[in-house]
PDB file of C-alpha atoms in Angstrom:
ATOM      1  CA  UNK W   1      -8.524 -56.849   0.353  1.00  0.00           C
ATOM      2  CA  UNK W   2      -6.353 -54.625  -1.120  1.00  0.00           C
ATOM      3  CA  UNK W   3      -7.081 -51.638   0.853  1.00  0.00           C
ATOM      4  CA  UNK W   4      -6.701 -54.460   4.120  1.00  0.00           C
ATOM      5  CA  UNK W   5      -3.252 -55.013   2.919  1.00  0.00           C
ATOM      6  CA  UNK W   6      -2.124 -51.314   2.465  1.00  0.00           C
ATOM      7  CA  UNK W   7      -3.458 -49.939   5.998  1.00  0.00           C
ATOM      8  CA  UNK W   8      -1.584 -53.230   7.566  1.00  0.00           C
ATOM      9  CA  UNK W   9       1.777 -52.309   5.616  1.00  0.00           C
ATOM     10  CA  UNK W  10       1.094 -48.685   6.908  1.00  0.00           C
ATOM     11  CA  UNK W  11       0.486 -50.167  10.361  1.00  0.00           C
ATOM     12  CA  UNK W  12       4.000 -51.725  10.472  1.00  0.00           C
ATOM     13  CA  UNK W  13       5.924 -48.773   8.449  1.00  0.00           C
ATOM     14  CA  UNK W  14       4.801 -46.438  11.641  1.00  0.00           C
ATOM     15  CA  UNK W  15       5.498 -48.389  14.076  1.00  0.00           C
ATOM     16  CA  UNK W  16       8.725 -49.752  13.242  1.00  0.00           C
ATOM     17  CA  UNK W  17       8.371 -53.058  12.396  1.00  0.00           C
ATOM     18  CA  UNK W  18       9.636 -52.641   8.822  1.00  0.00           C
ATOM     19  CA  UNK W  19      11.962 -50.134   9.149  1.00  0.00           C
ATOM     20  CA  UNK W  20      14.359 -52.516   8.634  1.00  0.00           C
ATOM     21  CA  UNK W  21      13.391 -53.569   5.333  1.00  0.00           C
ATOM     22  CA  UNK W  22      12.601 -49.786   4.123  1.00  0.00           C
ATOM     23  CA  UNK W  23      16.142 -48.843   5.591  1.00  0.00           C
ATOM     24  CA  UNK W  24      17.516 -51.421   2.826  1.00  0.00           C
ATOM     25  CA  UNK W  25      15.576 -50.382   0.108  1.00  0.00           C
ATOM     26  CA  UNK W  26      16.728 -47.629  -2.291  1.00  0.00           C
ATOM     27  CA  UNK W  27      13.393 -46.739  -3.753  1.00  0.00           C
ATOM     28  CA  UNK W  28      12.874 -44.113  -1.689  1.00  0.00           C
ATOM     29  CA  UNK W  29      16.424 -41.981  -2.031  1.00  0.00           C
ATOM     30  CA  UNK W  30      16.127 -42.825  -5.850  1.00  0.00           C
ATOM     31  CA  UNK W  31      12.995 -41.456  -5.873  1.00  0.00           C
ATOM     32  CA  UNK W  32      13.303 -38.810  -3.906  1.00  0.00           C
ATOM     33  CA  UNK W  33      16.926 -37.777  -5.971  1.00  0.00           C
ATOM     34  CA  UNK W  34      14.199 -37.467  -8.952  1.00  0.00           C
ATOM     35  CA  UNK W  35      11.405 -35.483  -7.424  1.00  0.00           C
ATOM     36  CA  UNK W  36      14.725 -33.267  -6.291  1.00  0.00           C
ATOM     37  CA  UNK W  37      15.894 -33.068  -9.997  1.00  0.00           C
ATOM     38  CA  UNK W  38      12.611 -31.982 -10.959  1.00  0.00           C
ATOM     39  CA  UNK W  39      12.361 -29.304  -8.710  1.00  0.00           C
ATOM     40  CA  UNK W  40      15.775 -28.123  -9.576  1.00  0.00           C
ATOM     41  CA  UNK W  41      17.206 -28.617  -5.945  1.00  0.00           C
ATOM     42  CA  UNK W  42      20.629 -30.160  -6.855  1.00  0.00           C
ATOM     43  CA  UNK W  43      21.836 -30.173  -3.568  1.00  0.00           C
ATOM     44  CA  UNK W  44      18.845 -32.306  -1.794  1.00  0.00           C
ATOM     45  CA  UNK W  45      19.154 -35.050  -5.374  1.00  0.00           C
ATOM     46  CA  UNK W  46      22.886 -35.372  -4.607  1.00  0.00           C
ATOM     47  CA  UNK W  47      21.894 -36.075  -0.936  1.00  0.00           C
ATOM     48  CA  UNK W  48      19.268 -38.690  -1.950  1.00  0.00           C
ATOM     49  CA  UNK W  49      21.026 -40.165  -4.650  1.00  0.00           C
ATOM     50  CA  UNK W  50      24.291 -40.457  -2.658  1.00  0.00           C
ATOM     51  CA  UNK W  51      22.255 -42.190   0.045  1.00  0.00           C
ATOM     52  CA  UNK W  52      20.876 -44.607  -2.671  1.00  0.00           C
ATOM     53  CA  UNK W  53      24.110 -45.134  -3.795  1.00  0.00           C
ATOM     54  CA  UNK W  54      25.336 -45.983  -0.601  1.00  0.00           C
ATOM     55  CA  UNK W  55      22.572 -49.115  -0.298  1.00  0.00           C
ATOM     56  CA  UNK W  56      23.260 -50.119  -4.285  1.00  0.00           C
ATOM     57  CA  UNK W  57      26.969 -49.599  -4.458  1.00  0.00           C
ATOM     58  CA  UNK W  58      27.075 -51.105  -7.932  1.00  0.00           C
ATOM     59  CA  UNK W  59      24.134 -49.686  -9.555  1.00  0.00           C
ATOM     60  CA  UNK W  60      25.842 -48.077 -12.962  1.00  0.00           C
ATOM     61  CA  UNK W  61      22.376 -45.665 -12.968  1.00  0.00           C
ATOM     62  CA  UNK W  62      22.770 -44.500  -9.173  1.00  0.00           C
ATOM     63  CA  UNK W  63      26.371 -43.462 -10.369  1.00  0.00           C
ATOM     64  CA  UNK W  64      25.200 -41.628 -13.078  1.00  0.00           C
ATOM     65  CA  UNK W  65      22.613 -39.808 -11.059  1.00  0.00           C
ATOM     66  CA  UNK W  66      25.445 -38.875  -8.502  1.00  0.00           C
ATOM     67  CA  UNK W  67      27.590 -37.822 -10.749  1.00  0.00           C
ATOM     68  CA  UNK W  68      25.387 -35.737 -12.191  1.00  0.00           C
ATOM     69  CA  UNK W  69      24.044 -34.249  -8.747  1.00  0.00           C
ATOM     70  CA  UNK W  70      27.179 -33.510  -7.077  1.00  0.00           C
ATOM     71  CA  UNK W  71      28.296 -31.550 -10.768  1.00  0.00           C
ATOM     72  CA  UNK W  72      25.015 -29.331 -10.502  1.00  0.00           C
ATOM     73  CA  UNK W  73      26.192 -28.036  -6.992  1.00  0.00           C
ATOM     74  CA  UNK W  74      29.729 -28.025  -8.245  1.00  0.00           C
ATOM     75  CA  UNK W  75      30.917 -30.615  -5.897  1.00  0.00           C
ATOM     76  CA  UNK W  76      33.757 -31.967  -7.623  1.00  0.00           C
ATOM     77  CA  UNK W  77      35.273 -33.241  -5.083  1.00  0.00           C
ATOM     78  CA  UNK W  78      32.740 -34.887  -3.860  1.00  0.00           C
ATOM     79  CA  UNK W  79      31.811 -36.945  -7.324  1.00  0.00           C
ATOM     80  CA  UNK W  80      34.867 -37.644  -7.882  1.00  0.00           C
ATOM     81  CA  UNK W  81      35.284 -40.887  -5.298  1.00  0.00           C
ATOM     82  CA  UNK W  82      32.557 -42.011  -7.677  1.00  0.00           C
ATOM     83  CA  UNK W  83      33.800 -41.273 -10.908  1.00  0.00           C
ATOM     84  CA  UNK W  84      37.173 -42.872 -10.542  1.00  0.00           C
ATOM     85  CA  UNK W  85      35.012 -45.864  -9.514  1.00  0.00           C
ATOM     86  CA  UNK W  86      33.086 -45.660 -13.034  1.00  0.00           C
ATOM     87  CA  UNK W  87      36.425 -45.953 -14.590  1.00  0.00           C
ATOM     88  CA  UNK W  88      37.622 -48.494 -12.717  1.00  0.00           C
ATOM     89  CA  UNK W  89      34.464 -50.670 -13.528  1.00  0.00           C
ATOM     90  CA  UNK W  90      35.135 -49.691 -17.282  1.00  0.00           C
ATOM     91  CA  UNK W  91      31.975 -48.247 -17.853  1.00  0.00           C
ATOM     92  CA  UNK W  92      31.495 -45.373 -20.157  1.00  0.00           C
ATOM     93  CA  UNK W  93      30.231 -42.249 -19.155  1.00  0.00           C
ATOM     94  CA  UNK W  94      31.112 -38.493 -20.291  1.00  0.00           C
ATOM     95  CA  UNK W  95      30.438 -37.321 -16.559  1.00  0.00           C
ATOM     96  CA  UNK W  96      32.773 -39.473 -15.036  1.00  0.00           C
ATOM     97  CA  UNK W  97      35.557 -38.948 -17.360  1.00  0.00           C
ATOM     98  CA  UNK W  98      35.043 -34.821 -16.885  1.00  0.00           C
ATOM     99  CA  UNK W  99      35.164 -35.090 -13.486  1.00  0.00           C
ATOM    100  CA  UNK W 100      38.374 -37.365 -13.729  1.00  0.00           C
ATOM    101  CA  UNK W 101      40.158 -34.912 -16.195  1.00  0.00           C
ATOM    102  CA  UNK W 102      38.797 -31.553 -14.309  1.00  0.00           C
ATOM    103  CA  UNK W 103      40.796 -33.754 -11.040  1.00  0.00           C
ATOM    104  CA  UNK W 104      43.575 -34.524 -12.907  1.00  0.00           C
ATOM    105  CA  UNK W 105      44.023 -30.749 -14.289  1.00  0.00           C
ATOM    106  CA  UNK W 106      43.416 -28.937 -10.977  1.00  0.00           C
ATOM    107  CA  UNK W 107      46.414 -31.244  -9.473  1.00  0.00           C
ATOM    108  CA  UNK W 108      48.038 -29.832 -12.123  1.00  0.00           C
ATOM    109  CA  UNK W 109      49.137 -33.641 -13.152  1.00  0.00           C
ATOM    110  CA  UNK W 110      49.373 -33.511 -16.772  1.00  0.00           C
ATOM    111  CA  UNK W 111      51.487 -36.374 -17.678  1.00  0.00           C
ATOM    112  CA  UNK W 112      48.234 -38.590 -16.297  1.00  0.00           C
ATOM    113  CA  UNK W 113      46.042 -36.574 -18.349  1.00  0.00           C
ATOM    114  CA  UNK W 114      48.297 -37.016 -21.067  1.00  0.00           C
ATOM    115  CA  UNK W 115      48.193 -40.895 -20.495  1.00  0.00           C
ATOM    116  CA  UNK W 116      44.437 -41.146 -20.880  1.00  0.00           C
ATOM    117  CA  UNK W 117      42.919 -43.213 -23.827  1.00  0.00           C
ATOM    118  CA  UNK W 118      40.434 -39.941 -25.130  1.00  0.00           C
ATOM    119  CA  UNK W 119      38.797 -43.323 -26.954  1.00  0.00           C
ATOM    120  CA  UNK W 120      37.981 -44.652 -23.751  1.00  0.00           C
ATOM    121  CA  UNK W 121      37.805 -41.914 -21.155  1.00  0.00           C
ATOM    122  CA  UNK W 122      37.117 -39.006 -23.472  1.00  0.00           C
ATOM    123  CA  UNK W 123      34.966 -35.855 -23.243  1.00  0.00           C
ATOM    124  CA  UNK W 124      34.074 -35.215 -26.408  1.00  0.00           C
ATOM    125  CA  UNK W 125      36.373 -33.824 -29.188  1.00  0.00           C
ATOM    126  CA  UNK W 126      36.411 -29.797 -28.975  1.00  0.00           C
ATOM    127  CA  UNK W 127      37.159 -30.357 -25.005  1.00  0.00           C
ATOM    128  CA  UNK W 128      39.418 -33.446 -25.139  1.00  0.00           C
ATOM    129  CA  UNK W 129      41.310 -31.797 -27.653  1.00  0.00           C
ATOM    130  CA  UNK W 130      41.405 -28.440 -25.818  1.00  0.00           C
ATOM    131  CA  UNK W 131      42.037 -30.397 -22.623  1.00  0.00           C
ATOM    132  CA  UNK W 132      45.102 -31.998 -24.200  1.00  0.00           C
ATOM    133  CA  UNK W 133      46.438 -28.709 -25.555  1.00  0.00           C
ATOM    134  CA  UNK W 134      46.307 -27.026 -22.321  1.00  0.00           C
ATOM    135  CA  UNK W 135      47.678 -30.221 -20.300  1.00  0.00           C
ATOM    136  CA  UNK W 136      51.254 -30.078 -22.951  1.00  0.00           C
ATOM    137  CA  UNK W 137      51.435 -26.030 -22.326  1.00  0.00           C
ATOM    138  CA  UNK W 138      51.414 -27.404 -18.860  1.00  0.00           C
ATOM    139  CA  UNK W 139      54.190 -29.443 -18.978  1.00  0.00           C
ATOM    140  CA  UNK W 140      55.841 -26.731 -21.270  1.00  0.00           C
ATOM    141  CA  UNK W 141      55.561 -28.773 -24.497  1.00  0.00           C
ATOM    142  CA  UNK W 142      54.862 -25.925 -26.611  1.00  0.00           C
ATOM    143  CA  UNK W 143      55.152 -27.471 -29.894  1.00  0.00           C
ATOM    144  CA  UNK W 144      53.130 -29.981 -28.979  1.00  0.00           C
ATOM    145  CA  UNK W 145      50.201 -27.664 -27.642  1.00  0.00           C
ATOM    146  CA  UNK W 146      50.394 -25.518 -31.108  1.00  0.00           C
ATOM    147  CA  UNK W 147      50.145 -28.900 -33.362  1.00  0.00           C
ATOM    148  CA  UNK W 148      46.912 -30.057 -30.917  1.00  0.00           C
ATOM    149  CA  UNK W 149      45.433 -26.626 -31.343  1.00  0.00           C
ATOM    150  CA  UNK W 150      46.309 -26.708 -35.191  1.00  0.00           C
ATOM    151  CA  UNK W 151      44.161 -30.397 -35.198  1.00  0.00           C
ATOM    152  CA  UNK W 152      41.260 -28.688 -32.834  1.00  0.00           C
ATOM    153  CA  UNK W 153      41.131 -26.234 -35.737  1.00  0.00           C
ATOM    154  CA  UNK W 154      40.788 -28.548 -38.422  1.00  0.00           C
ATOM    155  CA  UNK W 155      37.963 -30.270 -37.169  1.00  0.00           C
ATOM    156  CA  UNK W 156      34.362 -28.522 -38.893  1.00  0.00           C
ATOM    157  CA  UNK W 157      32.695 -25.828 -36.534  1.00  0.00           C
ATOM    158  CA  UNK W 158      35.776 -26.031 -34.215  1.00  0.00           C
ATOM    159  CA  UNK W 159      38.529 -23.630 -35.646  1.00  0.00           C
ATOM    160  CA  UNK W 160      37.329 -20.133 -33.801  1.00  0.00           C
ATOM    161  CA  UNK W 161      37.471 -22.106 -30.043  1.00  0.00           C
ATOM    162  CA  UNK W 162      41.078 -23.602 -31.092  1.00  0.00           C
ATOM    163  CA  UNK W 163      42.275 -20.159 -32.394  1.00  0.00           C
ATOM    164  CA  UNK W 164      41.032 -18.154 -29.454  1.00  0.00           C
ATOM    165  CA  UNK W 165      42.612 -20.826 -27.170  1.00  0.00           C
ATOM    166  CA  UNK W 166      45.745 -21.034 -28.681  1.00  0.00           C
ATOM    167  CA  UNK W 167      45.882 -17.431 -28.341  1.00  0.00           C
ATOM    168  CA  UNK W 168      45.265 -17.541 -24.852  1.00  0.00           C
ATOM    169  CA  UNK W 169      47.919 -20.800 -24.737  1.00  0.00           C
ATOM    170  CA  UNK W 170      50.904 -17.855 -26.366  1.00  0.00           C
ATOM    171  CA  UNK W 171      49.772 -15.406 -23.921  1.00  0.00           C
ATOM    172  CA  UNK W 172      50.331 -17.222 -21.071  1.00  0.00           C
ATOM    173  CA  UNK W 173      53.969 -18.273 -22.016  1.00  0.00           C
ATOM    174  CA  UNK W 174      54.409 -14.123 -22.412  1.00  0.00           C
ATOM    175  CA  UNK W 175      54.497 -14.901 -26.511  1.00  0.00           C
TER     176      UNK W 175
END
């Protein structure tokens, strides 16, 4: 019976009659995006799970999974429609919120960065702290930048990364 019902469902897959339902579905994108991930071809799982995405528009995993994609092709641009929609939803996810911040930075738009909660939206504490450094030497808040750097440092296993980039921070300034 079973194998009736499988060459039947075949039967109607090839000749059209349920395209209509497969075209809904996003079992095969998703699992297609996986096979891709497996195989180390970023570029055809950011396809797939962009086309999944596109049939599940709410699906907090599908965002993930495109997120994630377009970031291993270095599509910023590209995740980042998705991202901001993460944060609008107020989920949590480190992806989203990099992509957010690395949007925010290359606009060269500090103050927002400045604005974000790094309890909510945060990275993780070396880079939100070296984040928010940079983003006050961009708005020429020195003294700010040094005292973020100074707090980078203090935190265990973090003090040679906050040195070396507060070294670079002086250096750019021409100090």
């Amino acid at each position: 019976m079973k194998r009736h019902l499988r060459s039947w469902a075949l039967a109607l897959t090839l000749t059209g009659v349920a395209a209509p339902v497969a075209a809904q579905s996003i079992a095969g994108p998703y699992l297609a995006g996986r096979q891709a991930i497996k195989s180390s071809d970023f570029e055809k799982a950011a396809e797939f799970f962009t086309m999944a995405l596109a049939r599940d528009t709410r699906n907090a995993g599908l965002m993930e999974d495109t997120i994630l994609s377009q970031i291993g092709v270095g599509a910023i641009a590209r995740a980042l429609p998705v991202a901001r929609l993460v944060e609008a939803s107020n989920m949590r996810s480190q992806a989203a919120h990099m992509v957010v911040s690395t949007a925010l930075l290359k606009e060269e738009n500090y103050a927002a960065f400045l604005e974000r909660d790094p309890q909510a939206l945060g990275i993780g504490p070396l880079v939100d702290g070296l984040l928010k450094a940079w983003a006050q030497v961009g708005i020429g808040d020195m003294e700010a930048a040094r005292t973020t750097f100074d707090e980078v440092a203090e935190q265990q296993g973090l003090r040679g990364f906050a040195l070396y980039h507060q070294a670079m921070a002086y250096a750019s300034v021409g100090d």
